[in-house]
Short mmCIF file of C-alpha atoms in Angstrom, two decimals:
data_model
loop_
_atom_site.label_atom_id
_atom_site.label_comp_id
_atom_site.label_asym_id
_atom_site.label_seq_id
_atom_site.Cartn_x
_atom_site.Cartn_y
_atom_site.Cartn_z
CA MET T 164 -6.76 25.71 -16.16
CA ILE T 165 -4.60 24.01 -17.84
CA ILE T 166 -5.01 24.43 -22.66
CA SER T 167 -3.73 21.95 -24.30
CA PRO T 168 -1.97 21.76 -27.30
CA VAL T 169 -5.09 21.45 -29.00
CA THR T 170 -6.68 23.43 -28.14
CA TYR T 171 -5.18 26.43 -27.96
CA ASP T 172 -3.99 25.88 -31.65
CA TYR T 173 -7.54 26.14 -32.57
CA TYR T 174 -7.51 29.30 -30.42
CA GLU T 175 -5.00 30.60 -32.95
CA ILE T 176 -6.24 29.62 -35.83
CA SER T 177 -10.05 31.18 -34.54
CA PHE T 178 -7.90 34.40 -33.75
CA ILE T 179 -6.18 34.61 -37.24
CA LEU T 180 -10.48 34.47 -38.58
CA ILE T 181 -10.88 36.49 -35.87
CA VAL T 182 -7.96 38.75 -36.43
CA ALA T 183 -8.56 38.98 -40.88
CA ALA T 184 -12.54 40.16 -41.17
CA PHE T 185 -10.73 42.92 -39.69
CA SER T 186 -8.21 44.27 -42.45
CA ILE T 187 -11.23 44.75 -44.76
CA PRO T 188 -12.93 47.60 -43.35
CA ILE T 189 -9.84 49.04 -42.05
CA SER T 190 -8.25 48.76 -45.99
CA ARG T 191 -11.04 50.60 -46.58
CA LYS T 192 -10.47 53.56 -44.21
CA ALA T 193 -6.72 53.06 -44.88
CA SER T 194 -8.02 53.94 -49.84
CA MET T 195 -5.66 50.39 -49.70
CA VAL T 196 -6.26 47.03 -51.14
CA TYR T 197 -6.10 44.32 -47.71
CA ILE T 198 -3.04 42.42 -48.53
CA PRO T 199 -0.71 44.66 -46.36
CA VAL T 200 -2.83 45.04 -44.27
CA LEU T 201 -2.88 41.31 -43.34
CA ILE T 202 0.62 40.85 -43.14
CA VAL T 203 0.89 43.90 -40.53
CA MET T 204 -1.23 42.58 -38.72
CA GLY T 205 0.71 38.60 -38.90
CA LEU T 206 3.97 40.98 -38.11
CA ILE T 207 1.91 43.21 -34.96
CA PHE T 208 0.22 40.20 -33.25
CA GLY T 209 2.79 37.18 -34.55
CA PRO T 210 6.93 38.81 -33.17
CA LEU T 211 5.66 41.56 -31.47
CA LEU T 212 3.01 40.52 -28.82
CA GLY T 213 3.51 37.35 -29.77
CA PHE T 214 -0.27 36.38 -29.80
CA ILE T 215 0.42 34.47 -33.40
CA ASN T 216 3.07 31.50 -32.08
CA HIS T 217 5.78 31.39 -34.73
CA SER T 218 6.26 27.60 -34.83
CA PHE T 219 2.42 27.56 -35.38
CA ALA T 220 2.88 30.31 -38.03
CA ILE T 221 5.58 27.73 -40.08
CA TYR T 222 3.23 23.98 -38.62
CA MET T 223 -0.20 26.35 -39.95
CA LEU T 224 1.93 27.85 -43.64
CA SER T 225 4.07 24.16 -44.82
CA SER T 226 3.35 20.91 -42.32
CA PHE T 227 -0.30 21.44 -41.38
CA ALA T 228 -2.42 17.75 -43.06
CA THR T 229 1.53 17.40 -44.80
CA ILE T 230 1.21 20.30 -47.10
CA GLY T 231 0.47 23.60 -45.29
CA VAL T 232 -2.21 26.07 -45.59
CA GLY T 233 -0.20 27.61 -47.92
CA MET T 234 0.32 24.92 -50.96
CA LEU T 235 -3.32 23.84 -50.25
CA GLY T 236 -4.86 28.15 -49.98
CA LEU T 237 -2.62 28.50 -53.52
CA VAL T 238 -4.44 25.18 -54.92
CA ILE T 239 -7.42 26.84 -53.61
CA ILE T 240 -6.67 30.48 -54.95
CA LEU T 241 -5.36 29.73 -58.55
CA TYR T 242 -8.40 27.32 -58.42
CA TYR T 243 -10.55 30.22 -59.07
CA GLU T 244 -8.63 32.82 -60.19
CA SER T 245 -7.87 30.83 -63.79
CA HIS T 246 -12.19 31.36 -63.55
CA ASN T 247 -10.86 34.41 -64.99
CA PHE T 248 -8.05 33.13 -66.82
CA SER T 249 -8.82 34.24 -70.46
CA PRO T 250 -7.40 31.83 -72.68
CA ARG T 251 -7.19 34.20 -75.43
CA ILE T 252 -4.79 36.33 -73.54
CA LEU T 253 -2.37 33.62 -73.15
CA LYS T 254 -1.97 32.95 -76.76
CA LYS T 255 -1.63 37.14 -78.61
CA TYR T 256 0.55 37.10 -75.48
CA PHE T 257 2.33 32.95 -74.71
CA THR T 258 5.62 34.92 -76.01
CA LYS T 259 6.70 37.22 -73.84
CA ILE T 260 4.61 34.92 -70.26
CA ALA T 261 7.17 32.41 -71.92
CA ALA T 262 10.01 34.36 -72.54
CA LEU T 263 9.65 36.00 -68.45
CA ASP T 264 8.86 32.14 -67.61
CA THR T 265 11.94 30.77 -68.73
CA ILE T 266 14.86 33.65 -69.29
CA GLY T 267 13.13 36.08 -66.95
CA MET T 268 13.78 33.70 -63.70
CA VAL T 269 17.04 32.36 -64.70
CA VAL T 270 18.44 36.21 -65.37
CA THR T 271 16.61 36.51 -61.49
CA ALA T 272 18.09 33.05 -60.30
CA VAL T 273 21.65 34.47 -61.15
CA GLY T 274 22.01 37.93 -60.19
CA ALA T 275 19.81 37.53 -56.99
CA GLY T 276 22.37 34.85 -56.29
CA ILE T 277 25.49 36.83 -57.56
CA PHE T 278 24.62 40.16 -54.66
CA PHE T 279 23.50 37.07 -51.89
CA SER T 280 27.33 35.82 -52.49
CA LEU T 281 28.65 39.33 -52.55
CA LEU T 282 26.48 40.21 -49.03
CA THR T 283 27.23 36.53 -46.90
CA GLY T 284 30.02 35.44 -48.00
CA ALA T 285 28.01 32.94 -49.08
CA PRO T 286 29.31 30.18 -52.13
CA PHE T 287 27.68 31.04 -55.51
CA ILE T 288 25.92 28.24 -56.53
CA VAL T 289 24.18 28.46 -52.18
CA GLY T 290 23.76 32.62 -53.69
CA PHE T 291 21.88 30.34 -56.54
CA ILE T 292 19.87 27.96 -54.56
CA PHE T 293 18.75 31.42 -52.85
CA GLY T 294 18.13 33.43 -56.31
CA SER T 295 15.63 29.64 -57.89
CA ILE T 296 13.59 30.56 -54.18
CA ILE T 297 12.98 33.92 -54.54
CA SER T 298 12.61 33.55 -58.18
CA PRO T 299 8.99 32.60 -58.90
CA THR T 300 6.38 35.68 -58.50
CA ASP T 301 2.56 35.22 -56.61
CA PRO T 302 -0.26 35.33 -58.26
CA ALA T 303 -2.18 35.51 -54.66
CA SER T 304 -1.41 39.48 -54.23
CA LEU T 305 -0.97 40.73 -58.33
CA ILE T 306 -5.07 39.44 -59.00
CA PRO T 307 -6.55 41.24 -55.88
CA THR T 308 -4.55 44.47 -55.90
CA PHE T 309 -5.11 44.06 -60.28
CA LYS T 310 -8.80 44.01 -59.51
CA LYS T 311 -9.36 47.17 -57.26
CA LEU T 312 -6.77 48.98 -59.67
CA ASN T 313 -8.53 47.87 -63.57
CA ILE T 314 -5.25 46.90 -65.14
CA ARG T 315 -5.16 46.97 -68.19
CA ASP T 316 -5.81 43.62 -69.44
CA ASP T 317 -2.19 43.01 -71.68
CA ILE T 318 -0.17 44.75 -68.93
CA SER T 319 -1.98 42.26 -65.97
CA GLY T 320 -2.35 39.65 -68.71
CA THR T 321 0.66 39.46 -69.04
CA LEU T 322 2.11 39.74 -65.98
CA ILE T 323 -0.48 37.61 -64.10
CA GLY T 324 0.30 34.16 -67.04
CA GLU T 325 3.68 35.16 -66.06
CA SER T 326 2.88 34.64 -62.15
CA LEU T 327 -0.06 31.14 -62.58
CA PHE T 328 2.76 29.63 -64.52
CA ASN T 329 6.55 30.25 -63.04
CA ASP T 330 6.16 28.15 -60.34
CA PRO T 331 7.50 24.75 -61.79
CA LEU T 332 10.48 26.25 -63.11
CA GLY T 333 11.85 28.15 -60.18
CA ILE T 334 10.54 24.47 -58.69
CA ILE T 335 13.42 22.68 -61.31
CA LEU T 336 16.30 25.71 -61.16
CA LEU T 337 16.04 24.64 -56.68
CA SER T 338 16.40 21.87 -58.42
CA LEU T 339 18.96 22.28 -60.56
CA GLY T 340 21.34 23.54 -57.65
CA ILE T 341 20.47 21.48 -54.81
CA GLY T 342 21.63 18.39 -57.89
CA ILE T 343 24.52 20.82 -58.06
CA LEU T 344 25.81 21.54 -54.62
CA ALA T 345 24.56 17.59 -53.93
CA PRO T 346 23.76 15.11 -56.04
CA ASN T 347 23.61 12.74 -54.49
CA VAL T 348 19.58 13.33 -51.77
CA SER T 349 16.29 12.45 -52.82
CA TYR T 350 15.50 16.34 -53.59
CA SER T 351 16.54 16.68 -56.74
CA SER T 352 16.99 12.74 -57.58
CA PHE T 353 14.96 12.74 -60.90
CA PHE T 354 15.56 15.38 -62.47
CA THR T 355 20.09 14.42 -61.70
CA LEU T 356 19.29 11.12 -62.60
CA LEU T 357 16.92 12.83 -66.32
CA THR T 358 19.93 15.36 -67.40
CA SER T 359 22.61 12.12 -66.35
CA HIS T 360 21.20 11.02 -69.69
CA VAL T 361 20.18 13.04 -72.10
CA GLY T 362 22.41 16.55 -71.00
CA LEU T 363 21.62 19.38 -69.73
CA ILE T 364 19.60 21.34 -72.07
CA MET T 365 18.17 17.62 -72.86
CA GLY T 366 17.14 17.16 -69.43
CA PHE T 367 16.08 20.96 -68.46
CA GLY T 368 13.16 20.18 -71.13
CA SER T 369 11.94 17.68 -71.03
CA PHE T 370 11.64 17.90 -66.76
CA LEU T 371 9.84 21.70 -68.23
CA ILE T 372 7.78 19.88 -70.31
CA LEU T 373 6.43 16.85 -67.55
CA GLU T 374 6.23 19.86 -64.87
CA ILE T 375 4.25 22.33 -67.86
CA ALA T 376 2.44 20.52 -70.06
CA ILE T 377 1.71 16.88 -68.60
CA PRO T 378 0.03 18.55 -65.64
CA ALA T 379 -2.14 20.88 -67.94
CA ALA T 380 -3.37 18.85 -70.50
CA ILE T 381 -4.94 16.61 -67.17
CA GLY T 382 -6.25 19.72 -66.15
CA ILE T 383 -7.71 20.44 -69.20
CA ALA T 384 -9.37 17.13 -69.46
CA LEU T 385 -10.56 17.53 -66.46
CA GLY T 386 -11.91 20.22 -66.78
CA PHE T 387 -14.68 19.23 -69.34
CA ALA T 388 -15.23 16.37 -67.96
CA ILE T 389 -16.10 17.66 -65.36
CA ILE T 390 -18.57 20.26 -67.25
CA PHE T 391 -20.13 17.23 -69.50
CA LEU T 392 -20.54 15.06 -66.41
CA ASN T 393 -22.97 18.05 -64.62
CA LYS T 394 -24.58 18.75 -68.41
CA TYR T 395 -25.31 14.49 -68.00
CA PHE T 396 -25.95 13.84 -63.76
CA ASN T 397 -26.86 17.99 -62.95
CA PHE T 398 -25.13 18.32 -59.77
CA GLU T 399 -27.43 21.22 -58.92
CA SER T 400 -25.83 22.91 -55.56
CA LEU T 401 -23.72 19.61 -54.88
CA LEU T 402 -21.34 20.70 -57.75
CA VAL T 403 -19.32 23.16 -55.37
CA ALA T 404 -18.52 19.33 -53.62
CA LEU T 405 -17.60 17.82 -57.45
CA THR T 406 -15.15 20.96 -58.35
CA LEU T 407 -13.50 20.56 -55.11
CA GLY T 408 -13.34 17.28 -54.18
CA ILE T 409 -11.54 16.69 -57.73
CA VAL T 410 -9.29 20.00 -57.80
CA LEU T 411 -8.08 18.78 -54.27
CA PHE T 412 -7.69 14.77 -56.25
CA GLU T 413 -6.00 16.11 -59.22
CA PHE T 414 -4.17 18.15 -56.21
CA THR T 415 -2.63 15.38 -54.20
CA SER T 416 -2.46 12.36 -56.94
CA LEU T 417 -0.12 15.37 -58.47
CA GLU T 418 1.31 16.40 -55.83
CA ALA T 419 2.91 11.70 -54.84
CA LEU T 420 4.24 11.64 -58.24
CA GLY T 421 6.79 14.14 -57.72
CA ILE T 422 4.56 16.50 -60.15
CA THR T 423 3.96 20.25 -60.08
CA PRO T 424 0.07 20.18 -59.83
CA PHE T 425 -0.63 23.95 -60.18
CA PRO T 426 -0.95 24.10 -64.31
CA ALA T 427 -3.50 20.99 -64.08
CA ILE T 428 -5.52 23.75 -61.95
CA ILE T 429 -5.03 26.22 -63.92
CA SER T 430 -6.14 24.71 -66.71
CA THR T 431 -9.36 23.18 -64.55
CA GLY T 432 -10.14 26.42 -63.79
CA ALA T 433 -9.53 28.02 -66.79
CA ILE T 434 -12.24 25.44 -68.04
CA ILE T 435 -14.61 25.72 -66.56
CA GLY T 436 -14.66 29.96 -65.87
CA ASN T 437 -13.96 30.08 -69.77
CA TYR T 438 -17.21 27.32 -70.94
CA SER T 439 -19.74 25.90 -68.48
CA ASP T 440 -22.78 27.71 -69.16
CA LYS T 441 -23.94 30.56 -66.79
CA SER T 442 -25.93 28.05 -64.90
CA ILE T 443 -27.91 29.05 -60.80
CA PHE T 444 -25.30 26.24 -59.39
CA TRP T 445 -22.20 27.25 -62.18
CA ASN T 446 -22.60 30.92 -60.58
CA ARG T 447 -22.99 29.99 -56.58
CA GLU T 448 -19.66 27.56 -57.84
CA THR T 449 -18.17 30.97 -58.43
CA ASN T 450 -19.37 32.88 -55.14
CA PHE T 451 -18.26 29.52 -53.31
CA ASN T 452 -15.02 29.23 -54.70
CA GLU T 453 -14.05 33.53 -55.28
CA ASN T 454 -14.84 33.47 -50.38
CA LEU T 455 -12.87 30.25 -50.18
CA SER T 456 -10.26 31.67 -51.93
CA PHE T 457 -10.53 35.05 -50.25
CA MET T 458 -9.99 33.22 -46.76
CA ALA T 459 -7.51 31.59 -47.97
CA GLN T 460 -5.53 34.53 -49.12
CA SER T 461 -6.28 36.69 -45.78
CA ILE T 462 -5.39 33.04 -43.51
CA ILE T 463 -2.13 33.11 -45.52
CA PHE T 464 -0.82 36.48 -45.01
CA ILE T 465 -1.25 36.40 -41.65
CA LEU T 466 1.08 33.79 -41.86
CA LEU T 467 3.46 35.69 -43.74
CA GLY T 468 3.66 38.03 -41.25
CA SER T 469 3.97 36.26 -38.57
CA ILE T 470 7.23 33.62 -39.95
CA LEU T 471 9.75 35.47 -38.72
CA THR T 472 11.23 35.24 -34.89
CA ARG T 473 11.87 38.49 -32.91
CA THR T 474 15.57 37.42 -33.47
CA GLN T 475 15.54 36.93 -37.02
CA ILE T 476 13.91 40.14 -37.47
CA PHE T 477 17.03 41.72 -35.73
CA ASN T 478 19.44 39.44 -36.80
CA TYR T 479 18.81 40.01 -39.95
CA ILE T 480 16.26 42.70 -41.03
CA VAL T 481 19.82 45.24 -42.92
CA LEU T 482 20.38 41.82 -44.79
CA GLY T 483 16.63 40.99 -45.50
CA PHE T 484 16.20 45.17 -46.83
CA VAL T 485 19.41 46.03 -49.05
CA ILE T 486 18.68 41.89 -50.76
CA SER T 487 15.01 42.96 -51.21
CA LEU T 488 15.51 46.44 -52.63
CA ILE T 489 17.80 44.79 -54.92
CA VAL T 490 15.87 42.12 -56.09
CA ILE T 491 12.52 44.62 -56.37
CA PHE T 492 14.37 47.95 -57.98
CA LEU T 493 17.72 45.94 -59.77
CA ILE T 494 16.86 42.00 -60.38
CA ARG T 495 13.45 42.15 -61.52
CA PRO T 496 13.65 45.59 -63.72
CA ILE T 497 16.34 43.94 -65.75
CA ALA T 498 14.94 40.49 -66.17
CA VAL T 499 12.24 41.65 -67.33
CA PHE T 500 13.48 43.84 -69.94
CA ILE T 501 16.25 41.44 -70.88
CA SER T 502 12.92 38.51 -71.14
CA ILE T 503 10.63 41.02 -73.31
CA GLY T 504 12.77 42.55 -75.08
CA LEU T 505 13.67 39.57 -76.79
CA ALA T 506 10.58 37.87 -76.93
CA ASN T 507 9.33 41.89 -78.64
CA MET T 508 12.30 40.43 -81.48
CA GLY T 509 10.15 38.07 -83.22
CA LYS T 510 7.76 39.10 -86.12
CA ASN T 511 3.92 39.65 -86.11
CA VAL T 512 3.94 39.59 -82.33
CA ILE T 513 2.68 42.65 -79.83
CA LYS T 514 5.54 45.23 -78.49
CA PHE T 515 5.05 46.97 -74.88
CA ASP T 516 6.85 50.19 -74.97
CA ASN T 517 9.41 50.87 -72.61
CA ARG T 518 6.96 52.95 -70.46
CA THR T 519 4.78 49.40 -70.35
CA LYS T 520 8.18 47.37 -69.43
CA ALA T 521 9.34 50.34 -67.22
CA PHE T 522 5.81 49.80 -64.74
CA MET T 523 6.05 45.11 -65.81
CA SER T 524 8.93 45.26 -64.20
CA LEU T 525 8.41 47.02 -60.88
CA VAL T 526 5.31 44.80 -60.51
CA GLY T 527 6.48 41.02 -58.86
CA PRO T 528 5.32 40.30 -55.81
CA ARG T 529 7.10 37.45 -54.22
CA GLY T 530 4.92 34.55 -51.87
CA VAL T 531 4.05 31.55 -50.86
CA VAL T 532 4.95 28.91 -52.72
CA PRO T 533 9.22 31.17 -52.09
CA VAL T 534 8.21 30.78 -48.26
CA VAL T 535 7.32 26.92 -48.58
CA LEU T 536 11.29 26.15 -50.43
CA SER T 537 12.53 28.77 -48.30
CA THR T 538 13.30 25.73 -45.76
CA VAL T 539 14.52 23.49 -48.21
CA PRO T 540 18.14 23.90 -48.02
CA PHE T 541 18.23 23.90 -44.05
CA VAL T 542 15.81 21.02 -44.15
CA ILE T 543 18.20 19.00 -47.05
CA GLY T 544 21.72 20.31 -44.43
CA GLU T 545 19.76 18.45 -41.36
CA THR T 546 18.63 15.65 -42.99
CA ASN T 547 22.43 14.35 -45.18
CA HIS T 548 24.46 16.47 -42.42
CA ILE T 549 25.43 19.31 -45.51
CA GLN T 550 27.18 21.69 -44.04
CA ILE T 551 27.06 24.32 -46.58
CA LEU T 552 23.11 23.90 -46.26
CA ILE T 553 22.90 24.37 -42.47
CA GLU T 554 25.60 27.08 -42.36
CA TYR T 555 23.40 29.08 -45.01
CA GLY T 556 19.99 27.68 -44.58
CA THR T 557 18.41 29.98 -41.79
CA ILE T 558 19.91 32.73 -43.55
CA ILE T 559 18.21 31.38 -47.13
CA TYR T 560 15.35 31.26 -44.89
CA ALA T 561 15.41 34.13 -43.43
CA SER T 562 15.92 37.03 -46.37
CA VAL T 563 13.55 34.97 -48.24
CA SER T 564 10.69 35.39 -45.61
CA PHE T 565 11.92 39.90 -46.34
CA VAL T 566 11.37 39.16 -50.10
CA VAL T 567 8.34 38.30 -49.93
CA LEU T 568 7.36 40.26 -47.01
CA ILE T 569 8.83 43.86 -47.78
CA SER T 570 7.84 43.39 -52.25
CA ILE T 571 3.61 42.01 -51.09
CA ILE T 572 3.86 46.02 -48.94
CA LEU T 573 5.60 48.22 -51.26
CA GLN T 574 4.21 47.08 -54.81
CA THR T 575 0.58 46.88 -53.56
CA VAL T 576 1.42 49.80 -52.23
CA TYR T 577 3.37 52.01 -54.53
CA VAL T 578 1.72 49.84 -58.06
CA PRO T 579 -1.24 52.01 -57.64
CA TYR T 580 1.32 54.80 -58.25
CA VAL T 581 3.96 54.06 -60.71
CA GLY T 582 0.68 52.73 -63.32
CA LYS T 583 -0.31 56.34 -63.40
CA LEU T 584 2.86 57.98 -63.00
CA LEU T 585 4.37 55.31 -66.44
CA LEU T 586 1.46 54.39 -67.96
CA GLY T 587 -1.17 57.48 -67.27
CA GLU T 588 -4.79 57.71 -65.93
CA ARG T 589 -6.71 56.33 -69.16
CA LYS T 590 -4.26 53.34 -69.88
CA TYR T 591 -3.84 52.13 -66.03
#
């Protein structure tokens, strides 16, 4: 019997969902969070056994329905998880979150770029592109880890706040790197146009406002609009359809305009989570999105484990491990200590001690956004015949994949022990 490609794709999707279901009992038996279990299962059933095809995993993660399961799943995850994000935490630790999302990310991009260039022989600007791609941290990994471990609100709020809002700056830094290397390509055309008219610093600031402040304002307005509409029309059980439809609409609309949609989605979720009444229908909406978010996480992390081929693993495993360990244990701590240290210098701010900073410096897994962005340099190189991006594009992609996989597996495993060591039993 000949199996059509479409049928085969659905077999793979069904297989991924079945494998994901087994992650919970396995993680429960192993007394660990389920994320590394999902990734290891992806590695086993992907490159090692071949049940999940590499090309299918890449397609599902980055190209399914044009945007990919990675981005679509991240929309669902961020919308649900932001229900529990308190505006009070954001206001209280705003300076630290802002420092991590600006100074910390620039330090990460430059530091990781230097080491990437030294290890591969690439020009620094190519290294900077790599550093920009791996600079955002991943809320999809942090949030379930912190939930299971009951991390202090000040620490978890700061780190989750950092991860929720740092994707736009990662995209800006990538646009800057590509704009310097290839100013005529369409990927960074708007950023290049803006900086050419108002200068690099003003252009950088204006682009940051466009990518964060404007979407956040739109998300806040939509969040309150949903609450008002429900009070007036009372959507009852179809409240789930209304909220999910509006969230997907704002994601699609902002993506079409070339603006990062995540601040809008986070703002909408936070407004609904904090200001809606706690009726049975809102509780159903929350429970539905919780289950949908968990399913999205399961699919994403299994696919992350499946994206590398055996050839890529053998060719880049040494480079991948070395650059991953440098990013996790050297670059991230430097970035955190510099940014939090500067944030602590302000008047009337709550200061973090060195033990807290040390814990925060060892927590910062990378995730879906870096994987999606890692394909950009090679695609731009192929499309525009830029030889240097074609040459180093595969290395960037493979290195980013290793950083994502190793950072998630290591940090979800060692965070409980590091928390007890640095924060103590009671505080942790």
